[in-house]
Coordinates of C-alpha atoms in Angstrom, one line a residue:
M1 CA 23.2 12.4 -35.1
I2 CA 25.6 10.8 -37.1
S3 CA 29.3 12.8 -37.4
Q4 CA 31.4 10.5 -39.9
F5 CA 31.2 7.5 -41.5
F6 CA 34.0 5.0 -43.0
V7 CA 34.8 2.4 -44.7
L8 CA 38.5 0.7 -43.7
S9 CA 40.1 -3.0 -45.7
Q10 CA 41.2 -5.3 -43.1
R11 CA 43.9 -4.3 -42.7
G12 CA 42.7 -0.2 -41.9
D13 CA 43.5 1.5 -45.4
H14 CA 40.7 3.9 -46.2
I15 CA 38.5 3.3 -49.3
V16 CA 35.2 5.4 -48.4
F17 CA 35.0 8.8 -45.6
R18 CA 33.0 11.0 -45.1
D19 CA 33.4 13.7 -41.8
Y20 CA 29.1 15.2 -41.9
R21 CA 30.2 17.6 -38.6
G22 CA 33.2 18.2 -38.6
E23 CA 33.2 17.6 -34.8
V24 CA 35.2 14.5 -34.4
P25 CA 38.4 15.2 -33.9
K26 CA 41.3 13.3 -36.9
G27 CA 42.6 10.2 -36.2
S28 CA 39.4 8.8 -35.9
A29 CA 39.7 5.8 -37.9
E30 CA 43.1 4.8 -37.1
I31 CA 41.9 4.9 -33.5
F32 CA 38.8 3.4 -34.2
F33 CA 41.0 0.4 -36.4
R34 CA 44.1 0.5 -33.8
K35 CA 41.4 0.1 -31.4
V36 CA 39.9 -3.4 -33.1
K37 CA 42.6 -5.3 -33.9
F38 CA 44.0 -5.2 -30.7
W39 CA 41.0 -5.4 -28.3
N40 CA 42.0 -7.1 -24.9
D41 CA 39.3 -6.5 -22.2
D42 CA 37.6 -9.3 -19.8
E43 CA 38.6 -12.2 -22.4
A44 CA 36.2 -10.6 -25.2
E45 CA 38.5 -11.8 -28.1
E46 CA 36.7 -8.9 -30.9
A47 CA 35.9 -5.5 -30.4
P48 CA 32.4 -5.0 -29.8
P49 CA 30.0 -3.5 -32.3
V50 CA 29.8 -0.2 -29.8
F51 CA 32.0 1.1 -28.0
N52 CA 33.3 5.1 -26.6
V53 CA 37.2 6.2 -27.0
D54 CA 37.9 9.6 -25.6
G55 CA 33.3 10.6 -26.1
V56 CA 33.5 9.8 -29.2
N57 CA 30.9 7.0 -29.6
Y58 CA 32.2 4.0 -32.9
I59 CA 29.4 2.5 -34.7
H60 CA 30.5 -0.7 -37.2
V61 CA 29.6 -3.9 -38.4
K62 CA 31.5 -6.5 -40.1
V63 CA 31.2 -7.0 -43.7
A64 CA 32.6 -9.1 -46.5
G65 CA 35.6 -8.5 -45.0
L66 CA 35.3 -4.8 -44.6
F67 CA 34.2 -2.2 -41.7
F68 CA 31.4 0.0 -42.1
V69 CA 31.8 2.7 -38.7
V70 CA 29.9 5.8 -37.6
T71 CA 30.9 7.8 -35.3
T72 CA 29.0 10.3 -33.1
M73 CA 29.1 12.7 -30.0
V74 CA 25.4 12.2 -29.0
N75 CA 24.1 9.4 -27.4
V76 CA 21.8 7.6 -30.5
S77 CA 20.5 4.8 -30.5
P78 CA 22.8 1.8 -31.4
S79 CA 20.6 -0.5 -33.2
L80 CA 19.2 1.5 -35.1
L81 CA 23.0 3.4 -36.3
L82 CA 24.0 -0.6 -36.7
E83 CA 20.7 -1.6 -38.8
L84 CA 21.8 2.1 -41.2
L85 CA 24.5 0.7 -41.2
Q86 CA 23.7 -3.1 -43.0
R87 CA 21.5 -1.9 -45.5
I88 CA 24.1 0.1 -46.9
A89 CA 26.0 -2.0 -47.2
R90 CA 23.4 -4.1 -48.5
V91 CA 22.6 -1.1 -50.8
T92 CA 26.1 -0.4 -52.1
K93 CA 26.1 -4.1 -53.1
D94 CA 22.5 -4.0 -55.0
Y95 CA 24.7 -1.3 -56.5
L96 CA 28.0 -3.1 -57.3
G97 CA 26.8 -6.5 -57.8
V98 CA 29.4 -7.2 -56.0
L99 CA 30.7 -5.9 -52.4
N100 CA 34.9 -6.0 -51.4
E101 CA 37.8 -3.9 -51.5
D102 CA 38.4 -4.2 -55.4
S103 CA 34.7 -3.7 -56.0
L104 CA 34.7 0.3 -54.0
R105 CA 38.0 1.2 -55.1
K106 CA 37.3 0.7 -58.9
N107 CA 33.4 2.5 -57.5
F108 CA 34.7 4.8 -55.6
I109 CA 32.4 8.0 -57.7
L110 CA 29.1 5.9 -57.6
V111 CA 30.1 5.0 -53.8
Y112 CA 30.4 8.4 -53.2
E113 CA 27.1 9.5 -54.8
L114 CA 25.3 7.1 -53.3
L115 CA 26.8 8.0 -49.9
D116 CA 25.5 11.6 -50.7
E117 CA 21.5 10.9 -50.8
V118 CA 21.3 7.9 -48.4
I119 CA 23.2 10.1 -45.5
D120 CA 22.1 14.2 -45.4
F121 CA 24.5 16.2 -43.1
G122 CA 24.7 13.9 -40.5
Y123 CA 20.8 12.3 -40.3
P124 CA 19.6 9.1 -43.0
Q125 CA 17.5 9.8 -45.9
T126 CA 16.4 6.7 -47.3
T127 CA 18.0 3.2 -47.6
S128 CA 15.7 1.5 -50.8
T129 CA 17.4 0.9 -53.5
E130 CA 14.1 1.4 -55.9
V131 CA 14.6 5.4 -54.2
L132 CA 17.4 6.0 -55.1
K133 CA 17.3 4.7 -58.7
S134 CA 15.8 7.9 -59.6
Y135 CA 19.2 10.1 -57.7
I136 CA 22.0 7.8 -59.1
F137 CA 23.9 8.6 -62.7
N138 CA 26.7 6.5 -62.2
E139 CA 27.6 3.2 -63.5
P140 CA 29.0 1.1 -61.9
I141 CA 32.5 -1.1 -63.0
M142 CA 31.9 -4.7 -63.3
V143 CA 34.3 -6.7 -60.8
D144 CA 34.9 -10.0 -61.9
A145 CA 33.4 -12.3 -59.2
G146 CA 34.7 -15.7 -60.8
R147 CA 38.6 -14.4 -59.7
L148 CA 37.3 -13.3 -56.2
P149 CA 38.8 -15.4 -52.1
P150 CA 36.2 -16.6 -50.9
L151 CA 35.4 -14.2 -47.6
G152 CA 33.5 -16.7 -45.6
P153 CA 31.4 -19.6 -44.2
A154 CA 28.1 -18.7 -47.3
A155 CA 30.9 -17.0 -50.3
M156 CA 30.2 -19.9 -52.3
F157 CA 26.7 -19.0 -51.9
M158 CA 26.5 -15.4 -51.8
Q159 CA 29.0 -14.6 -53.2
G160 CA 28.8 -16.2 -56.3
T161 CA 31.4 -19.2 -57.5
K162 CA 31.4 -22.0 -60.0
R163 CA 28.6 -23.8 -58.3
M164 CA 26.6 -21.2 -58.4
P165 CA 23.1 -21.2 -61.5
G166 CA 23.5 -18.7 -64.5
T167 CA 24.9 -15.0 -63.1
A168 CA 24.1 -15.4 -59.7
V169 CA 23.0 -12.7 -57.7
T170 CA 26.4 -10.2 -58.3
K171 CA 24.5 -7.9 -60.5
S172 CA 24.1 -5.1 -60.2
V173 CA 20.7 -4.0 -61.1
V174 CA 21.8 -0.6 -62.3
A175 CA 24.0 -2.0 -65.1
N176 CA 23.5 -2.5 -68.7
E177 CA 24.0 -5.8 -70.6
P178 CA 26.1 -6.1 -73.2
R179 CA 24.0 -6.3 -76.8
G180 CA 21.6 -4.2 -74.4
K181 CA 19.9 -7.7 -73.6
K182 CA 18.6 -8.2 -70.0
R183 CA 18.8 -11.7 -68.3
E184 CA 15.5 -12.5 -66.8
E185 CA 15.7 -13.5 -63.6
I186 CA 14.9 -13.9 -60.0
F187 CA 16.6 -15.6 -57.3
V188 CA 14.8 -16.8 -54.2
D189 CA 17.4 -17.9 -51.3
I190 CA 16.0 -19.4 -47.6
I191 CA 19.3 -19.0 -45.1
E192 CA 18.6 -20.9 -42.0
R193 CA 21.1 -20.3 -38.9
I194 CA 21.2 -22.6 -36.2
S195 CA 21.8 -22.7 -32.7
V196 CA 21.3 -26.5 -30.6
T197 CA 22.8 -27.0 -27.9
F198 CA 24.0 -30.8 -26.2
S199 CA 25.1 -32.2 -23.1
S200 CA 27.6 -34.3 -22.1
S201 CA 26.0 -37.5 -22.9
G202 CA 25.2 -36.7 -26.3
Y203 CA 21.0 -35.0 -25.6
I204 CA 19.9 -31.7 -27.0
L205 CA 19.1 -28.9 -24.3
T206 CA 18.1 -26.3 -27.0
S207 CA 17.6 -25.7 -30.5
E208 CA 16.6 -23.0 -32.7
I209 CA 16.2 -21.9 -36.1
D210 CA 16.4 -18.8 -37.3
G211 CA 15.6 -18.4 -40.5
T212 CA 15.2 -15.7 -43.3
I213 CA 13.6 -15.9 -47.3
Q214 CA 15.9 -13.5 -49.8
M215 CA 14.8 -12.4 -52.1
K216 CA 16.6 -11.1 -55.5
S217 CA 15.0 -9.7 -58.6
Y218 CA 16.3 -9.3 -61.7
L219 CA 12.7 -9.3 -63.6
T220 CA 11.7 -6.3 -65.9
G221 CA 8.5 -4.7 -64.6
N222 CA 8.1 -5.5 -61.8
P223 CA 5.5 -8.9 -62.3
E224 CA 3.6 -9.9 -59.3
I225 CA 4.5 -12.8 -57.4
R226 CA 3.4 -16.0 -56.3
L227 CA 5.3 -18.2 -54.3
A228 CA 3.6 -20.8 -52.3
L229 CA 5.1 -22.3 -49.0
N230 CA 4.4 -26.2 -47.4
E231 CA 0.8 -26.6 -47.1
D232 CA 1.0 -27.8 -43.7
L233 CA 2.6 -25.0 -42.0
S234 CA 2.0 -23.7 -39.0
I235 CA 2.5 -20.7 -36.9
G236 CA 2.6 -20.3 -33.5
R237 CA 2.2 -23.8 -30.8
T238 CA -1.1 -22.1 -29.0
G239 CA -4.2 -21.8 -30.3
S240 CA -7.4 -23.4 -32.2
S241 CA -7.8 -25.1 -35.8
S242 CA -4.5 -24.8 -38.1
Y243 CA -2.2 -23.7 -35.4
D244 CA -3.0 -25.6 -32.1
Y245 CA 0.8 -27.5 -32.1
R246 CA -0.9 -31.0 -30.8
S247 CA -3.0 -30.5 -33.9
S248 CA -0.6 -31.2 -36.3
G249 CA 1.0 -33.8 -38.2
G250 CA 4.4 -35.0 -37.2
G251 CA 5.9 -33.9 -40.5
A252 CA 4.1 -30.5 -39.8
V253 CA 6.7 -27.5 -40.0
I254 CA 6.1 -25.1 -36.9
L255 CA 7.1 -22.1 -36.9
D256 CA 7.0 -19.8 -33.5
D257 CA 6.6 -16.7 -35.6
C258 CA 7.4 -15.2 -38.7
N259 CA 6.8 -11.4 -39.9
F260 CA 7.2 -10.4 -43.2
H261 CA 8.1 -7.8 -46.2
E262 CA 5.7 -4.6 -46.3
S263 CA 5.5 -5.3 -50.3
V264 CA 4.0 -8.9 -49.4
H265 CA 0.7 -9.5 -49.5
L266 CA -1.0 -12.4 -47.2
D267 CA -4.6 -12.7 -49.1
S268 CA -4.5 -15.8 -49.9
F269 CA -1.8 -16.9 -46.6
D270 CA -3.8 -18.2 -44.7
I271 CA -5.3 -20.9 -46.6
D272 CA -2.6 -22.3 -49.0
R273 CA 0.5 -20.7 -47.4
T274 CA 0.8 -18.5 -50.4
L275 CA 2.6 -15.2 -50.2
T276 CA 2.1 -12.2 -52.7
L277 CA 4.0 -9.6 -54.1
I278 CA 5.4 -7.0 -56.7
P279 CA 9.7 -6.5 -55.7
H280 CA 11.5 -4.5 -55.7
D281 CA 15.0 -3.9 -57.3
G282 CA 17.9 -5.7 -54.9
E283 CA 18.1 -8.2 -52.3
F284 CA 15.4 -8.0 -49.5
A285 CA 13.9 -10.6 -46.4
V286 CA 10.5 -11.5 -48.1
M287 CA 9.7 -13.2 -44.4
N288 CA 11.6 -13.9 -41.7
Y289 CA 10.9 -16.6 -39.0
R290 CA 12.3 -18.9 -35.4
M291 CA 11.3 -22.3 -34.9
T292 CA 11.8 -23.7 -31.7
Q293 CA 10.4 -27.2 -33.1
E294 CA 12.1 -30.2 -31.9
F295 CA 14.3 -31.0 -35.5
K296 CA 16.9 -32.9 -35.8
P297 CA 20.2 -30.9 -36.2
P298 CA 23.0 -32.3 -39.1
F299 CA 25.7 -33.0 -36.8
R300 CA 26.2 -35.0 -34.1
V301 CA 29.1 -33.6 -32.0
T302 CA 31.0 -35.9 -29.0
A303 CA 34.2 -34.4 -26.9
L304 CA 36.2 -36.3 -24.2
I305 CA 38.9 -35.0 -22.3
E306 CA 40.4 -37.6 -19.9
E307 CA 43.3 -37.4 -17.6
A308 CA 46.8 -39.5 -19.5
G309 CA 49.3 -39.0 -16.3
P310 CA 49.9 -35.9 -13.6
S311 CA 50.3 -33.4 -16.2
R312 CA 48.8 -35.0 -19.6
A313 CA 45.6 -35.2 -20.4
E314 CA 43.9 -37.0 -24.0
V315 CA 41.4 -35.4 -26.0
L316 CA 38.8 -36.8 -28.7
L317 CA 36.5 -35.5 -30.8
K318 CA 34.3 -37.0 -33.1
I319 CA 31.4 -35.5 -35.2
R320 CA 28.5 -37.8 -37.7
A321 CA 27.3 -35.6 -40.8
D322 CA 23.5 -37.3 -40.0
F323 CA 22.4 -36.0 -43.8
S324 CA 21.8 -37.3 -46.6
A325 CA 25.2 -38.6 -48.7
N326 CA 23.6 -36.5 -51.5
V327 CA 24.1 -33.1 -49.7
T328 CA 28.3 -31.7 -48.7
A329 CA 28.7 -29.3 -46.0
N330 CA 31.9 -27.3 -46.9
T331 CA 34.4 -24.7 -44.5
I332 CA 34.4 -27.1 -41.2
T333 CA 36.1 -25.5 -38.1
I334 CA 35.4 -26.7 -34.3
Q335 CA 37.5 -25.5 -31.6
M336 CA 37.6 -26.0 -28.1
P337 CA 39.3 -24.3 -25.7
V338 CA 41.7 -26.8 -22.6
P339 CA 42.8 -26.0 -19.2
S340 CA 45.0 -22.1 -18.9
Y341 CA 48.1 -24.7 -18.4
T342 CA 48.5 -26.3 -21.4
M343 CA 52.1 -26.2 -22.8
R344 CA 52.0 -28.2 -25.9
A345 CA 49.5 -30.8 -28.4
S346 CA 49.7 -33.2 -31.3
F347 CA 47.6 -34.3 -33.1
E348 CA 47.1 -37.8 -34.7
L349 CA 44.0 -37.7 -37.7
E350 CA 42.5 -40.9 -38.5
A351 CA 43.6 -42.6 -41.6
G352 CA 43.4 -41.2 -45.2
A353 CA 42.0 -38.3 -44.0
V354 CA 42.3 -35.0 -46.8
G355 CA 41.2 -31.8 -46.6
Q356 CA 42.2 -31.6 -43.2
T357 CA 44.1 -30.0 -40.7
T358 CA 44.9 -29.4 -36.7
D359 CA 46.5 -25.8 -34.6
F360 CA 46.4 -25.1 -31.5
K361 CA 46.4 -21.9 -30.5
E362 CA 48.7 -21.3 -27.7
G363 CA 47.8 -17.4 -27.5
S364 CA 44.1 -18.2 -26.4
R365 CA 44.5 -21.8 -25.1
R366 CA 41.8 -23.6 -27.6
L367 CA 42.2 -26.2 -30.6
E368 CA 41.0 -26.2 -33.9
W369 CA 40.7 -28.4 -36.1
N370 CA 39.7 -27.8 -40.1
L371 CA 37.6 -29.8 -41.6
K372 CA 37.1 -28.8 -46.4
K373 CA 34.7 -30.4 -46.5
I374 CA 32.0 -33.9 -45.1
V375 CA 30.2 -36.0 -47.7
G376 CA 26.2 -36.6 -45.3
G377 CA 26.5 -39.7 -43.6
S378 CA 30.3 -40.4 -42.9
E379 CA 31.9 -40.1 -39.4
H380 CA 35.2 -38.2 -38.2
T381 CA 37.4 -38.8 -35.6
L382 CA 40.2 -36.6 -34.2
R383 CA 42.7 -36.9 -31.3
A384 CA 44.8 -35.1 -28.9
K385 CA 47.8 -34.9 -26.8
L386 CA 47.9 -32.2 -23.8
T387 CA 51.1 -31.4 -21.9
F388 CA 50.7 -29.3 -18.9
S389 CA 53.3 -26.8 -17.6
Q390 CA 51.7 -28.2 -14.2
E391 CA 50.0 -31.4 -13.1
S392 CA 45.7 -30.6 -13.2
H393 CA 44.1 -30.7 -9.5
G394 CA 40.3 -31.5 -9.2
N395 CA 37.7 -32.1 -12.5
I396 CA 40.0 -31.4 -16.1
T397 CA 36.5 -31.3 -17.5
K398 CA 35.4 -28.4 -15.6
E399 CA 38.1 -26.4 -17.4
A400 CA 38.2 -27.5 -21.2
G401 CA 35.4 -26.6 -23.3
P402 CA 32.9 -26.5 -24.8
V403 CA 33.4 -27.3 -28.1
N404 CA 32.1 -24.7 -31.2
M405 CA 31.4 -25.4 -34.3
N406 CA 30.6 -23.3 -37.6
F407 CA 30.0 -24.9 -40.6
T408 CA 27.8 -23.7 -43.9
I409 CA 25.2 -26.5 -45.8
P410 CA 24.4 -25.7 -49.3
M411 CA 21.1 -27.2 -50.5
Y412 CA 20.5 -28.4 -46.9
N413 CA 17.6 -26.9 -44.3
A414 CA 16.7 -28.6 -40.8
S415 CA 13.0 -26.5 -41.0
K416 CA 12.0 -28.8 -43.8
L417 CA 10.8 -25.3 -45.3
Q418 CA 10.4 -25.3 -49.0
V419 CA 9.2 -23.3 -51.5
R420 CA 6.2 -25.6 -53.8
Y421 CA 6.2 -23.0 -56.6
L422 CA 7.5 -20.2 -58.3
Q423 CA 5.2 -18.1 -60.1
I424 CA 5.4 -15.4 -62.5
A425 CA 2.9 -13.2 -63.7
K426 CA 3.4 -13.9 -67.6
K427 CA 3.1 -10.9 -69.7
S428 CA 3.3 -12.6 -73.0
K429 CA 3.4 -16.3 -74.1
T430 CA 6.7 -16.2 -74.5
Y431 CA 8.4 -15.1 -71.7
N432 CA 9.5 -16.8 -69.1
P433 CA 12.0 -16.1 -67.1
Y434 CA 14.9 -18.3 -65.3
R435 CA 13.8 -19.0 -61.2
W436 CA 16.7 -19.9 -58.3
V437 CA 15.7 -21.8 -55.0
R438 CA 18.9 -22.7 -52.7
Y439 CA 18.1 -23.2 -49.9
V440 CA 21.9 -22.7 -47.0
T441 CA 22.4 -24.5 -43.1
Q442 CA 24.8 -22.2 -40.9
A443 CA 25.8 -22.7 -37.5
N444 CA 25.0 -19.9 -35.5
S445 CA 26.0 -21.1 -32.2
Y446 CA 26.6 -25.3 -32.4
V447 CA 28.2 -26.6 -29.2
A448 CA 28.4 -29.3 -27.6
R449 CA 29.3 -29.6 -23.1
L450 CA 31.9 -31.9 -21.9

């Protein structure tokens, strides 16, 4: 089924390579990296996760700046292999504590040991962190997470920095603690990805939230856990009684649909919205949910482009943070495509602007505006003057946009889904493990039309 599995760095260096069947010609990793780096097909800026070169199917995902790739000569379900790659990345992170190039290189013996148990002669066997514990005997070499460079918008939330409580989730599930002591703690993360489309006049055309409740447990003995959500939580917009959209209160949280991990017991969920489970080792999704009910978007985006002469135009971009002043968004990026005949762009930031950068990407003909952070309730403006190589003909608005925005907002969630309490079955009177409940909201597709 799977011919090869390999992990490449951002530079294309081999970190892990395993050839299971010997049927793919040598040099496949170089072919893959060259194809991905210089991909240019029908205006697509990045290579798709699945493509074929000379009869070899390449399936890949990019996790923490690393390419996880499998090759196959046969017609296999792409969804199956994409899911397998994500699970291999997750299991590797569970065992190494931190997933990056440095940790993989220092623990390559452990990584190969994991691979030999996960895939046998090209066929997946198991991706369960708990099951693999019985077969893995190497101890991980820990990497200091405090000195790691950020790997993406949610790096400060997922990878662990000064903002993270305690030792966070950068510990291995099998590493021995100094002096034989193990810190009893559990992490629950509510992660939401928002998709919003604004019309040219600022009205919301579409809005959707894809959310997940992630859990990572470092509790010994696997005690029973009770996770309580909002009492006014409703699932589905149709039906009767508590599931009726019309009968729900104005502040109710209404999810379109959801699914749960196989270890979750729903005996009392319909009564008091409580989930009961015995968490296994490693990180896993307790619950996935989707919501299309109207919600207040965290940012309002206003974009305007007007002609300022025969071969010139002016752009105005304005963003307003519609959330509490004690919440701060970070790593904000705003991009706006401009007409293909744009030669130059000059920018004018607001007075006193700090932590903001602007750029004109000539290759892709788009403006880019980066803000280090935005405090709730604040408003920021950017003006840009465009110079064209020819006179614009027709409506310039149709040749520019839409505006696309990326951001991460820690300790904020748009759906208002809350964890009321996290109860752990006590093994003794003195047993009181640490509990961390955190929220983060990210942009999935945040678009404003011109």
